[in-house]
Amino acid sequence: SRLHCESESFKMDLILDVNNWLYPMEL
């Protein structure tokens, strides 16, 4: 269960990284 959660967060981090690369935004 914990491994699943870590992989989910890892995928979310990847998605965020890709989004930041494709759509850079000033925060």
PDB file of C-alpha atoms in Angstrom:
ATOM      1  CA  SER A   1       0.000   0.000   0.000  1.00  0.00           C
ATOM      2  CA  ARG A   2       2.788   2.400   0.897  1.00  0.00           C
ATOM      3  CA  LEU A   3       4.696   1.533  -2.267  1.00  0.00           C
ATOM      4  CA  HIS A   4       1.565   2.318  -4.281  1.00  0.00           C
ATOM      5  CA  CYS A   5       1.259   5.720  -2.620  1.00  0.00           C
ATOM      6  CA  GLU A   6       4.885   6.532  -3.322  1.00  0.00           C
ATOM      7  CA  SER A   7       4.538   5.570  -6.974  1.00  0.00           C
ATOM      8  CA  GLU A   8       1.393   7.696  -7.226  1.00  0.00           C
ATOM      9  CA  SER A   9       3.183  10.734  -5.804  1.00  0.00           C
ATOM     10  CA  PHE A  10       6.127  10.021  -8.088  1.00  0.00           C
ATOM     11  CA  LYS A  11       3.818  10.052 -11.099  1.00  0.00           C
ATOM     12  CA  MET A  12       2.253  13.282  -9.886  1.00  0.00           C
ATOM     13  CA  ASP A  13       5.715  14.817  -9.610  1.00  0.00           C
ATOM     14  CA  LEU A  14       6.482  13.709 -13.151  1.00  0.00           C
ATOM     15  CA  ILE A  15       3.232  15.186 -14.421  1.00  0.00           C
ATOM     16  CA  LEU A  16       3.998  18.475 -12.671  1.00  0.00           C
ATOM     17  CA  ASP A  17       7.502  18.528 -14.114  1.00  0.00           C
ATOM     18  CA  VAL A  18       6.194  17.908 -17.623  1.00  0.00           C
ATOM     19  CA  ASN A  19       3.523  20.570 -17.185  1.00  0.00           C
ATOM     20  CA  ASN A  20       6.124  23.055 -15.981  1.00  0.00           C
ATOM     21  CA  TRP A  21       8.280  22.215 -18.970  1.00  0.00           C
ATOM     22  CA  LEU A  22       5.411  22.486 -21.463  1.00  0.00           C
ATOM     23  CA  TYR A  23       3.597  25.371 -19.817  1.00  0.00           C
ATOM     24  CA  PRO A  24       6.038  27.418 -17.729  1.00  0.00           C
ATOM     25  CA  MET A  25       4.119  29.632 -15.344  1.00  0.00           C
ATOM     26  CA  GLU A  26       5.175  32.444 -13.076  1.00  0.00           C
ATOM     27  CA  LEU A  27       3.880  31.801  -9.591  1.00  0.00           C
TER      28      LEU A  27
END
